[in-house]
JSON list of C-alpha atoms and ligand atoms in Angstrom, two decimals:
[
{"chain": "A", "resi": 1, "resn": "MET", "atom": "CA", "xyz": [-7.26, -10.07, 1.91]},
{"chain": "A", "resi": 2, "resn": "ILE", "atom": "CA", "xyz": [-7.23, -6.30, 1.67]},
{"chain": "A", "resi": 3, "resn": "THR", "atom": "CA", "xyz": [-10.57, -5.00, 0.39]},
{"chain": "A", "resi": 4, "resn": "VAL", "atom": "CA", "xyz": [-11.98, -1.83, -1.14]},
{"chain": "A", "resi": 5, "resn": "ALA", "atom": "CA", "xyz": [-13.52, -1.06, 2.28]},
{"chain": "A", "resi": 6, "resn": "ASP", "atom": "CA", "xyz": [-10.07, -1.38, 3.93]},
{"chain": "A", "resi": 7, "resn": "ILE", "atom": "CA", "xyz": [-8.50, 1.13, 1.55]},
{"chain": "A", "resi": 8, "resn": "GLU", "atom": "CA", "xyz": [-11.48, 3.48, 1.88]},
{"chain": "A", "resi": 9, "resn": "LYS", "atom": "CA", "xyz": [-11.15, 3.33, 5.67]},
{"chain": "A", "resi": 10, "resn": "LEU", "atom": "CA", "xyz": [-7.38, 3.95, 5.67]},
{"chain": "A", "resi": 11, "resn": "PHE", "atom": "CA", "xyz": [-7.68, 7.07, 3.51]},
{"chain": "A", "resi": 12, "resn": "HIS", "atom": "CA", "xyz": [-11.24, 8.04, 4.36]},
{"chain": "A", "resi": 13, "resn": "ASP", "atom": "CA", "xyz": [-10.76, 11.79, 4.90]},
{"chain": "A", "resi": 14, "resn": "LEU", "atom": "CA", "xyz": [-8.60, 12.41, 1.87]},
{"chain": "A", "resi": 15, "resn": "LEU", "atom": "CA", "xyz": [-10.59, 10.17, -0.47]},
{"chain": "A", "resi": 16, "resn": "GLY", "atom": "CA", "xyz": [-13.71, 12.06, 0.59]},
{"chain": "A", "resi": 17, "resn": "ARG", "atom": "CA", "xyz": [-12.12, 15.29, -0.60]},
{"chain": "A", "resi": 18, "resn": "ILE", "atom": "CA", "xyz": [-11.69, 13.99, -4.19]},
{"chain": "A", "resi": 19, "resn": "LYS", "atom": "CA", "xyz": [-14.70, 15.44, -6.00]},
{"chain": "A", "resi": 20, "resn": "ASN", "atom": "CA", "xyz": [-14.48, 13.30, -9.15]},
{"chain": "A", "resi": 21, "resn": "ASP", "atom": "CA", "xyz": [-16.08, 9.91, -8.43]},
{"chain": "A", "resi": 22, "resn": "LYS", "atom": "CA", "xyz": [-14.20, 8.09, -11.18]},
{"chain": "A", "resi": 23, "resn": "LEU", "atom": "CA", "xyz": [-10.84, 9.44, -10.03]},
{"chain": "A", "resi": 24, "resn": "ARG", "atom": "CA", "xyz": [-11.58, 8.43, -6.42]},
{"chain": "A", "resi": 25, "resn": "GLN", "atom": "CA", "xyz": [-12.44, 4.92, -7.59]},
{"chain": "A", "resi": 26, "resn": "GLN", "atom": "CA", "xyz": [-9.28, 4.68, -9.68]},
{"chain": "A", "resi": 27, "resn": "VAL", "atom": "CA", "xyz": [-7.15, 5.67, -6.67]},
{"chain": "A", "resi": 28, "resn": "VAL", "atom": "CA", "xyz": [-8.69, 2.85, -4.63]},
{"chain": "A", "resi": 29, "resn": "ASP", "atom": "CA", "xyz": [-8.34, 0.43, -7.58]},
{"chain": "A", "resi": 30, "resn": "THR", "atom": "CA", "xyz": [-4.63, 1.24, -7.88]},
{"chain": "A", "resi": 31, "resn": "TRP", "atom": "CA", "xyz": [-4.04, 0.60, -4.19]},
{"chain": "A", "resi": 32, "resn": "LEU", "atom": "CA", "xyz": [-5.89, -2.71, -4.40]},
{"chain": "A", "resi": 33, "resn": "LEU", "atom": "CA", "xyz": [-3.87, -3.72, -7.44]},
{"chain": "A", "resi": 34, "resn": "GLY", "atom": "CA", "xyz": [-0.65, -2.83, -5.63]},
{"chain": "A", "resi": 35, "resn": "CYS", "atom": "CA", "xyz": [-1.67, -4.88, -2.58]},
{"chain": "A", "resi": 36, "resn": "GLN", "atom": "CA", "xyz": [-2.50, -7.86, -4.79]},
{"chain": "A", "resi": 37, "resn": "GLU", "atom": "CA", "xyz": [0.66, -7.65, -6.89]},
{"chain": "A", "resi": 38, "resn": "GLY", "atom": "CA", "xyz": [2.87, -7.03, -3.86]},
{"chain": "A", "resi": 39, "resn": "GLY", "atom": "CA", "xyz": [1.34, -9.84, -1.80]},
{"chain": "A", "resi": 40, "resn": "TRP", "atom": "CA", "xyz": [0.05, -7.62, 1.03]},
{"chain": "A", "resi": 41, "resn": "HIS", "atom": "CA", "xyz": [-2.78, -9.51, 2.71]},
{"chain": "A", "resi": 42, "resn": "SER", "atom": "CA", "xyz": [-3.74, -7.45, 5.75]},
{"chain": "A", "resi": 43, "resn": "VAL", "atom": "CA", "xyz": [-4.04, -3.84, 6.80]},
{"chain": "A", "resi": 44, "resn": "ALA", "atom": "CA", "xyz": [-1.96, -4.69, 9.87]},
{"chain": "A", "resi": 45, "resn": "ASP", "atom": "CA", "xyz": [0.93, -5.59, 7.54]},
{"chain": "A", "resi": 46, "resn": "LEU", "atom": "CA", "xyz": [0.59, -2.25, 5.72]},
{"chain": "A", "resi": 47, "resn": "LEU", "atom": "CA", "xyz": [0.65, -0.42, 9.05]},
{"chain": "A", "resi": 48, "resn": "LYS", "atom": "CA", "xyz": [3.92, -2.17, 9.97]},
{"chain": "A", "resi": 49, "resn": "MET", "atom": "CA", "xyz": [5.67, -1.36, 6.71]},
{"chain": "A", "resi": 50, "resn": "PRO", "atom": "CA", "xyz": [8.24, 1.48, 6.98]},
{"chain": "A", "resi": 51, "resn": "PHE", "atom": "CA", "xyz": [7.75, 4.13, 4.31]},
{"chain": "A", "resi": 52, "resn": "THR", "atom": "CA", "xyz": [11.30, 3.81, 3.05]},
{"chain": "A", "resi": 53, "resn": "LEU", "atom": "CA", "xyz": [14.17, 1.34, 3.29]},
{"chain": "A", "resi": 54, "resn": "LEU", "atom": "CA", "xyz": [16.70, 4.11, 2.61]},
{"chain": "A", "resi": 55, "resn": "THR", "atom": "CA", "xyz": [16.82, 5.35, 6.21]},
{"chain": "A", "resi": 56, "resn": "ASP", "atom": "CA", "xyz": [15.49, 4.46, 9.68]},
{"chain": "A", "resi": 57, "resn": "THR", "atom": "CA", "xyz": [11.93, 5.85, 9.70]},
{"chain": "A", "resi": 58, "resn": "LYS", "atom": "CA", "xyz": [11.75, 5.79, 13.52]},
{"chain": "A", "resi": 59, "resn": "GLY", "atom": "CA", "xyz": [8.46, 3.92, 13.31]},
{"chain": "A", "resi": 60, "resn": "VAL", "atom": "CA", "xyz": [6.73, 6.15, 10.73]},
{"chain": "A", "resi": 61, "resn": "ASN", "atom": "CA", "xyz": [4.79, 3.72, 8.57]},
{"chain": "A", "resi": 62, "resn": "PHE", "atom": "CA", "xyz": [3.85, 3.75, 4.90]},
{"chain": "A", "resi": 63, "resn": "ILE", "atom": "CA", "xyz": [0.21, 4.72, 5.47]},
{"chain": "A", "resi": 64, "resn": "GLU", "atom": "CA", "xyz": [1.11, 7.57, 7.84]},
{"chain": "A", "resi": 65, "resn": "HIS", "atom": "CA", "xyz": [3.66, 8.81, 5.31]},
{"chain": "A", "resi": 66, "resn": "THR", "atom": "CA", "xyz": [1.16, 8.74, 2.43]},
{"chain": "A", "resi": 67, "resn": "ILE", "atom": "CA", "xyz": [-1.37, 10.76, 4.43]},
{"chain": "A", "resi": 68, "resn": "ALA", "atom": "CA", "xyz": [1.24, 13.19, 5.82]},
{"chain": "A", "resi": 69, "resn": "VAL", "atom": "CA", "xyz": [2.66, 13.92, 2.36]},
{"chain": "A", "resi": 70, "resn": "THR", "atom": "CA", "xyz": [-0.79, 14.52, 0.87]},
{"chain": "A", "resi": 71, "resn": "GLU", "atom": "CA", "xyz": [-1.90, 16.73, 3.78]},
{"chain": "A", "resi": 72, "resn": "GLY", "atom": "CA", "xyz": [1.46, 18.53, 3.67]},
{"chain": "A", "resi": 73, "resn": "ALA", "atom": "CA", "xyz": [1.10, 19.31, -0.03]},
{"chain": "A", "resi": 74, "resn": "LEU", "atom": "CA", "xyz": [-2.46, 20.58, 0.52]},
{"chain": "A", "resi": 75, "resn": "ALA", "atom": "CA", "xyz": [-1.19, 22.79, 3.34]},
{"chain": "A", "resi": 76, "resn": "LEU", "atom": "CA", "xyz": [1.60, 24.21, 1.16]},
{"chain": "A", "resi": 77, "resn": "VAL", "atom": "CA", "xyz": [-0.96, 25.17, -1.49]},
{"chain": "A", "resi": 78, "resn": "LYS", "atom": "CA", "xyz": [-3.32, 26.62, 1.12]},
{"chain": "A", "resi": 79, "resn": "ALA", "atom": "CA", "xyz": [-0.55, 28.72, 2.68]},
{"chain": "A", "resi": 80, "resn": "GLN", "atom": "CA", "xyz": [0.05, 30.36, -0.68]},
{"chain": "A", "resi": 81, "resn": "SER", "atom": "CA", "xyz": [-3.58, 30.76, -1.76]},
{"chain": "A", "resi": 82, "resn": "ASP", "atom": "CA", "xyz": [-4.59, 32.19, 1.63]},
{"chain": "A", "resi": 83, "resn": "THR", "atom": "CA", "xyz": [-1.69, 34.66, 1.62]},
{"chain": "A", "resi": 84, "resn": "TYR", "atom": "CA", "xyz": [-1.23, 35.88, -1.94]},
{"chain": "A", "resi": 85, "resn": "ALA", "atom": "CA", "xyz": [-3.55, 38.64, -3.15]},
{"chain": "A", "resi": 86, "resn": "ARG", "atom": "CA", "xyz": [-3.57, 36.73, -6.42]},
{"chain": "A", "resi": 87, "resn": "MET", "atom": "CA", "xyz": [-2.51, 33.09, -6.81]},
{"chain": "A", "resi": 88, "resn": "PRO", "atom": "CA", "xyz": [-0.21, 33.03, -9.88]},
{"chain": "A", "resi": 89, "resn": "TYR", "atom": "CA", "xyz": [-1.13, 29.43, -10.83]},
{"chain": "A", "resi": 90, "resn": "GLU", "atom": "CA", "xyz": [-4.09, 27.18, -10.24]},
{"chain": "A", "resi": 91, "resn": "VAL", "atom": "CA", "xyz": [-3.56, 23.92, -8.40]},
{"chain": "A", "resi": 92, "resn": "ASN", "atom": "CA", "xyz": [-6.05, 21.14, -9.10]},
{"chain": "A", "resi": 93, "resn": "SER", "atom": "CA", "xyz": [-6.99, 19.74, -5.69]},
{"chain": "A", "resi": 94, "resn": "ASP", "atom": "CA", "xyz": [-8.43, 16.48, -7.04]},
{"chain": "A", "resi": 95, "resn": "ARG", "atom": "CA", "xyz": [-5.18, 15.87, -8.88]},
{"chain": "A", "resi": 96, "resn": "LEU", "atom": "CA", "xyz": [-3.10, 16.85, -5.83]},
{"chain": "A", "resi": 97, "resn": "ILE", "atom": "CA", "xyz": [-4.97, 14.50, -3.48]},
{"chain": "A", "resi": 98, "resn": "ALA", "atom": "CA", "xyz": [-5.08, 11.59, -5.93]},
{"chain": "A", "resi": 99, "resn": "GLY", "atom": "CA", "xyz": [-1.39, 12.07, -6.74]},
{"chain": "A", "resi": 100, "resn": "GLY", "atom": "CA", "xyz": [-0.49, 12.31, -3.06]},
{"chain": "A", "resi": 101, "resn": "LEU", "atom": "CA", "xyz": [-2.33, 9.12, -2.21]},
{"chain": "A", "resi": 102, "resn": "LEU", "atom": "CA", "xyz": [-0.65, 7.36, -5.13]},
{"chain": "A", "resi": 103, "resn": "HIS", "atom": "CA", "xyz": [2.84, 8.88, -5.20]},
{"chain": "A", "resi": 104, "resn": "ASP", "atom": "CA", "xyz": [4.41, 5.90, -3.40]},
{"chain": "A", "resi": 105, "resn": "VAL", "atom": "CA", "xyz": [1.90, 3.17, -4.35]},
{"chain": "A", "resi": 106, "resn": "GLY", "atom": "CA", "xyz": [4.72, 1.43, -6.25]},
{"chain": "A", "resi": 107, "resn": "LYS", "atom": "CA", "xyz": [6.36, 0.68, -2.90]},
{"chain": "A", "resi": 108, "resn": "LEU", "atom": "CA", "xyz": [3.75, -2.05, -2.50]},
{"chain": "A", "resi": 109, "resn": "VAL", "atom": "CA", "xyz": [5.65, -3.97, -5.18]},
{"chain": "A", "resi": 110, "resn": "GLU", "atom": "CA", "xyz": [9.11, -2.48, -4.54]},
{"chain": "A", "resi": 111, "resn": "ALA", "atom": "CA", "xyz": [9.41, -3.73, -0.95]},
{"chain": "A", "resi": 112, "resn": "GLU", "atom": "CA", "xyz": [8.57, -7.03, 0.71]},
{"chain": "A", "resi": 113, "resn": "PRO", "atom": "CA", "xyz": [8.97, -8.69, 4.13]},
{"chain": "A", "resi": 114, "resn": "ASP", "atom": "CA", "xyz": [12.39, -10.34, 4.45]},
{"chain": "A", "resi": 115, "resn": "GLY", "atom": "CA", "xyz": [11.05, -13.19, 6.59]},
{"chain": "A", "resi": 116, "resn": "LYS", "atom": "CA", "xyz": [13.13, -12.00, 9.57]},
{"chain": "A", "resi": 117, "resn": "GLY", "atom": "CA", "xyz": [10.84, -9.25, 10.77]},
{"chain": "A", "resi": 118, "resn": "GLY", "atom": "CA", "xyz": [12.32, -6.65, 8.43]},
{"chain": "A", "resi": 119, "resn": "TYR", "atom": "CA", "xyz": [11.83, -5.59, 4.83]},
{"chain": "A", "resi": 120, "resn": "ARG", "atom": "CA", "xyz": [13.89, -5.76, 1.68]},
{"chain": "A", "resi": 121, "resn": "ILE", "atom": "CA", "xyz": [13.77, -4.64, -1.95]},
{"chain": "A", "resi": 122, "resn": "SER", "atom": "CA", "xyz": [11.82, -7.20, -4.00]},
{"chain": "A", "resi": 123, "resn": "GLN", "atom": "CA", "xyz": [12.79, -8.56, -7.41]},
{"chain": "A", "resi": 124, "resn": "SER", "atom": "CA", "xyz": [10.31, -6.07, -8.92]},
{"chain": "A", "resi": 125, "resn": "GLY", "atom": "CA", "xyz": [11.95, -3.28, -6.91]},
{"chain": "A", "resi": 126, "resn": "LYS", "atom": "CA", "xyz": [15.39, -4.25, -8.20]},
{"chain": "A", "resi": 127, "resn": "CYS", "atom": "CA", "xyz": [14.06, -4.04, -11.75]},
{"chain": "A", "resi": 128, "resn": "ALA", "atom": "CA", "xyz": [12.13, -0.77, -11.37]},
{"chain": "A", "resi": 129, "resn": "ARG", "atom": "CA", "xyz": [11.98, 1.78, -8.55]},
{"chain": "A", "resi": 130, "resn": "HIS", "atom": "CA", "xyz": [8.58, 2.75, -7.12]},
{"chain": "A", "resi": 131, "resn": "PRO", "atom": "CA", "xyz": [8.04, 5.82, -9.34]},
{"chain": "A", "resi": 132, "resn": "VAL", "atom": "CA", "xyz": [8.18, 3.44, -12.32]},
{"chain": "A", "resi": 133, "resn": "SER", "atom": "CA", "xyz": [6.22, 0.53, -10.83]},
{"chain": "A", "resi": 134, "resn": "GLY", "atom": "CA", "xyz": [3.66, 2.92, -9.32]},
{"chain": "A", "resi": 135, "resn": "SER", "atom": "CA", "xyz": [3.15, 4.52, -12.72]},
{"chain": "A", "resi": 136, "resn": "MET", "atom": "CA", "xyz": [2.56, 1.09, -14.22]},
{"chain": "A", "resi": 137, "resn": "LEU", "atom": "CA", "xyz": [-0.05, 0.22, -11.56]},
{"chain": "A", "resi": 138, "resn": "ALA", "atom": "CA", "xyz": [-1.81, 3.56, -12.07]},
{"chain": "A", "resi": 139, "resn": "ALA", "atom": "CA", "xyz": [-1.84, 3.14, -15.83]},
{"chain": "A", "resi": 140, "resn": "ARG", "atom": "CA", "xyz": [-3.46, -0.27, -15.45]},
{"chain": "A", "resi": 141, "resn": "ALA", "atom": "CA", "xyz": [-6.19, 1.35, -13.31]},
{"chain": "A", "resi": 142, "resn": "GLY", "atom": "CA", "xyz": [-6.79, 3.86, -16.11]},
{"chain": "A", "resi": 143, "resn": "LEU", "atom": "CA", "xyz": [-5.47, 6.97, -14.39]},
{"chain": "A", "resi": 144, "resn": "PRO", "atom": "CA", "xyz": [-4.67, 9.96, -16.59]},
{"chain": "A", "resi": 145, "resn": "MET", "atom": "CA", "xyz": [-1.09, 10.85, -17.53]},
{"chain": "A", "resi": 146, "resn": "GLU", "atom": "CA", "xyz": [-1.18, 13.99, -15.35]},
{"chain": "A", "resi": 147, "resn": "ILE", "atom": "CA", "xyz": [-1.57, 11.81, -12.24]},
{"chain": "A", "resi": 148, "resn": "ILE", "atom": "CA", "xyz": [1.09, 9.46, -13.59]},
{"chain": "A", "resi": 149, "resn": "ASN", "atom": "CA", "xyz": [3.43, 12.46, -13.88]},
{"chain": "A", "resi": 150, "resn": "ILE", "atom": "CA", "xyz": [3.06, 12.97, -10.10]},
{"chain": "A", "resi": 151, "resn": "ILE", "atom": "CA", "xyz": [3.97, 9.33, -9.43]},
{"chain": "A", "resi": 152, "resn": "ALA", "atom": "CA", "xyz": [6.74, 9.15, -12.04]},
{"chain": "A", "resi": 153, "resn": "CYS", "atom": "CA", "xyz": [8.38, 12.48, -11.24]},
{"chain": "A", "resi": 154, "resn": "HIS", "atom": "CA", "xyz": [7.91, 12.99, -7.47]},
{"chain": "A", "resi": 155, "resn": "ALA", "atom": "CA", "xyz": [11.40, 11.66, -6.65]},
{"chain": "A", "resi": 156, "resn": "LYS", "atom": "CA", "xyz": [14.84, 11.95, -8.25]},
{"chain": "A", "resi": 157, "resn": "GLU", "atom": "CA", "xyz": [13.51, 10.53, -11.54]},
{"chain": "A", "resi": 158, "resn": "GLY", "atom": "CA", "xyz": [11.62, 13.82, -11.96]},
{"chain": "A", "resi": 159, "resn": "GLU", "atom": "CA", "xyz": [14.54, 16.19, -11.42]},
{"chain": "A", "resi": 160, "resn": "GLY", "atom": "CA", "xyz": [14.78, 18.62, -14.29]},
{"chain": "A", "resi": 161, "resn": "ARG", "atom": "CA", "xyz": [11.76, 17.10, -16.05]},
{"chain": "A", "resi": 162, "resn": "PRO", "atom": "CA", "xyz": [8.58, 18.93, -17.04]},
{"chain": "A", "resi": 163, "resn": "GLN", "atom": "CA", "xyz": [5.96, 18.43, -14.33]},
{"chain": "A", "resi": 164, "resn": "VAL", "atom": "CA", "xyz": [2.36, 19.24, -13.56]},
{"chain": "A", "resi": 165, "resn": "LEU", "atom": "CA", "xyz": [2.19, 21.80, -10.74]},
{"chain": "A", "resi": 166, "resn": "GLU", "atom": "CA", "xyz": [0.89, 19.19, -8.33]},
{"chain": "A", "resi": 167, "resn": "THR", "atom": "CA", "xyz": [4.08, 17.12, -8.73]},
{"chain": "A", "resi": 168, "resn": "ILE", "atom": "CA", "xyz": [6.11, 20.04, -7.38]},
{"chain": "A", "resi": 169, "resn": "PHE", "atom": "CA", "xyz": [4.00, 20.28, -4.22]},
{"chain": "A", "resi": 170, "resn": "ILE", "atom": "CA", "xyz": [3.99, 16.51, -3.62]},
{"chain": "A", "resi": 171, "resn": "HIS", "atom": "CA", "xyz": [7.77, 16.39, -4.14]},
{"chain": "A", "resi": 172, "resn": "GLN", "atom": "CA", "xyz": [8.38, 19.13, -1.59]},
{"chain": "A", "resi": 173, "resn": "ALA", "atom": "CA", "xyz": [5.98, 17.60, 0.96]},
{"chain": "A", "resi": 174, "resn": "ASP", "atom": "CA", "xyz": [7.60, 14.20, 0.41]},
{"chain": "A", "resi": 175, "resn": "PHE", "atom": "CA", "xyz": [11.13, 15.44, 1.05]},
{"chain": "A", "resi": 176, "resn": "ALA", "atom": "CA", "xyz": [9.93, 17.38, 4.10]},
{"chain": "A", "resi": 177, "resn": "THR", "atom": "CA", "xyz": [9.15, 13.98, 5.64]},
{"chain": "A", "resi": 178, "resn": "PHE", "atom": "CA", "xyz": [12.30, 12.23, 4.35]},
{"chain": "A", "resi": 179, "resn": "ASP", "atom": "CA", "xyz": [15.16, 14.70, 4.78]},
{"chain": "A", "resi": 180, "resn": "PRO", "atom": "CA", "xyz": [14.69, 15.31, 8.54]},
{"chain": "A", "resi": 181, "resn": "LEU", "atom": "CA", "xyz": [14.95, 11.56, 9.19]},
{"chain": "A", "resi": 182, "resn": "VAL", "atom": "CA", "xyz": [18.01, 11.16, 6.95]},
{"chain": "A", "resi": 183, "resn": "MET", "atom": "CA", "xyz": [19.76, 14.07, 8.63]},
{"chain": "A", "resi": 184, "resn": "LEU", "atom": "CA", "xyz": [18.70, 12.90, 12.10]},
{"chain": "A", "resi": 185, "resn": "ASN", "atom": "CA", "xyz": [20.10, 9.44, 11.38]},
{"chain": "A", "resi": 186, "resn": "LYS", "atom": "CA", "xyz": [23.37, 10.94, 10.07]},
{"chain": "A", "resi": 187, "resn": "GLY", "atom": "CA", "xyz": [23.74, 13.19, 13.13]},
{"chain": "A", "resi": 188, "resn": "GLN", "atom": "CA", "xyz": [23.43, 16.29, 10.96]},
{"chain": "A", "resi": 189, "resn": "ILE", "atom": "CA", "xyz": [20.66, 18.01, 12.89]},
{"chain": "A", "resi": 190, "resn": "ILE", "atom": "CA", "xyz": [22.02, 20.96, 14.87]},
{"chain": "A", "resi": 191, "resn": "ARG", "atom": "CA", "xyz": [20.43, 21.22, 18.32]},
{"chain": "B", "resi": 1, "resn": "FE2", "atom": "FE1", "xyz": [6.86, 9.33, -0.44]}
]
């Protein structure tokens, strides 16, 4: 069984940077709920799960992806705030980190082992993509709508929709991990 301590260990550094205790707890609660609902019983299984079924991830797993996207979004914000004489908008770092850690949490119920060493879209995933199922998990854990906007709108579902600032940064960091793999797999990277 995956425990609170397991989730806290996986995301230790980033969770520690969330200042609001309640928000930090709700992030962990949402992950636990996703593991329970999705039938994930060990951390080893989570570390084997590819972060997407849409392209070959070349071994990049779901946990690595979640951390890389969150760190990437933080770095994008830092690059601007360290460079601009005056930052034109204020990014909420608690919201950015919580949203980053949760943006793909719905994949815990969207994907499942196929029994042959691979993974497939689950019945839940056929019914609702991870931005939808992740939003539902987060709502059950009591997260505010601004965090749910990050989950709901970080992918194509969010195109052209109003977004909190943090959604924009998570979206860009997310696609910076996804597009290179898609293009690599399609032979579209110029060397
Ligand atoms: Fe993602």
